[in-house]
């Protein structure tokens, strides 16, 4: 009964050991269709689509799997213009970049499974996928995990009331579903997400009463903060939410100032009549499938916590499994696309679709663009963290080679 992958054998028969959630009994093989691909990409966001395009245009048979009903990931929520260099789409709105990338993938010949959930990944690179109520076992020679990241939560009195939500959820409601989440909004967090979503909520007709930031300085780019300030929205630095109150939903918010030790200062409370609180307090990489596959991890708080170890080709400690985008450490959409490009090129090379010389030229260009994105005052920290991640991966491989010699 229920999901067919939970196949039931007669009580008189012994249940086999191992990963029983992937078990397919001989008499029930028809309940799980087998799909094959040379490269399976999990996630159809900026990183996943980039990886799929690179691998497919080189000649590989590529299958992209995404749980959403439409591809593009975060790009289709981003109505603001990107800035930076022309090769990183400066002056182009995020959803336009998504449309261009999606068009490239469609013309590359890659297959795309939407509204499909990848619920399991084993070290032998077999995937459990459920789509349209049907279970599939996907077998691929190479796997690219581009699962992205999820929003962090913040607990405080009243944080479970309807009307408290992630800033990304509010952005989806406004830019994708055309629904205003509330009329009087308090935003928590002054990183780029908090600043950008605040401005987009105002464009949609909401009133942003203020942005609350626990740190003593704004976390996002000055260009985004400048737009918010010119719109007259106050930014409360060194402040936090003390409580949210209301009977059935958010009716008001109380904030308080913080001292140098991040303790609330009595007597500094301010109250706002608000109906919505948006939380932009960071992202956490969605690493579940990488854990299941046996990948080794690093802990880098600035990247969102635990992130998979990977090398310069984006390959993890499990041979043939690659990662790209926010799962490797939360950065920006432009960086995610470049990591996807790298993973796709590396997978195509490993399969023999690109010779070493052609792959090397492509990788050099991708690395040059990634280095550009990780430069400057905002990129320097990300560059150092990525260098640590790569160095830790090399240290792991050295230890594995040493251990192999000892036991060899």
PDB file of C-alpha atoms in Angstrom, residues 81 125 277 300 306 332 358 383:
ATOM      1  CA  UNK A  81      19.101  44.309 -13.323  1.00  0.00           C
ATOM      2  CA  UNK A 125      25.057   7.164  -8.770  1.00  0.00           C
ATOM      3  CA  UNK A 277       7.579  40.153   8.827  1.00  0.00           C
ATOM      4  CA  UNK A 300      32.494  27.063   6.464  1.00  0.00           C
ATOM      5  CA  UNK A 306      28.387  22.370   5.975  1.00  0.00           C
ATOM      6  CA  UNK A 332      25.621  34.813  -6.207  1.00  0.00           C
ATOM      7  CA  UNK A 358      39.601  21.694 -25.545  1.00  0.00           C
ATOM      8  CA  UNK A 383      37.613  33.816  -2.587  1.00  0.00           C
TER       9      UNK A 383
END
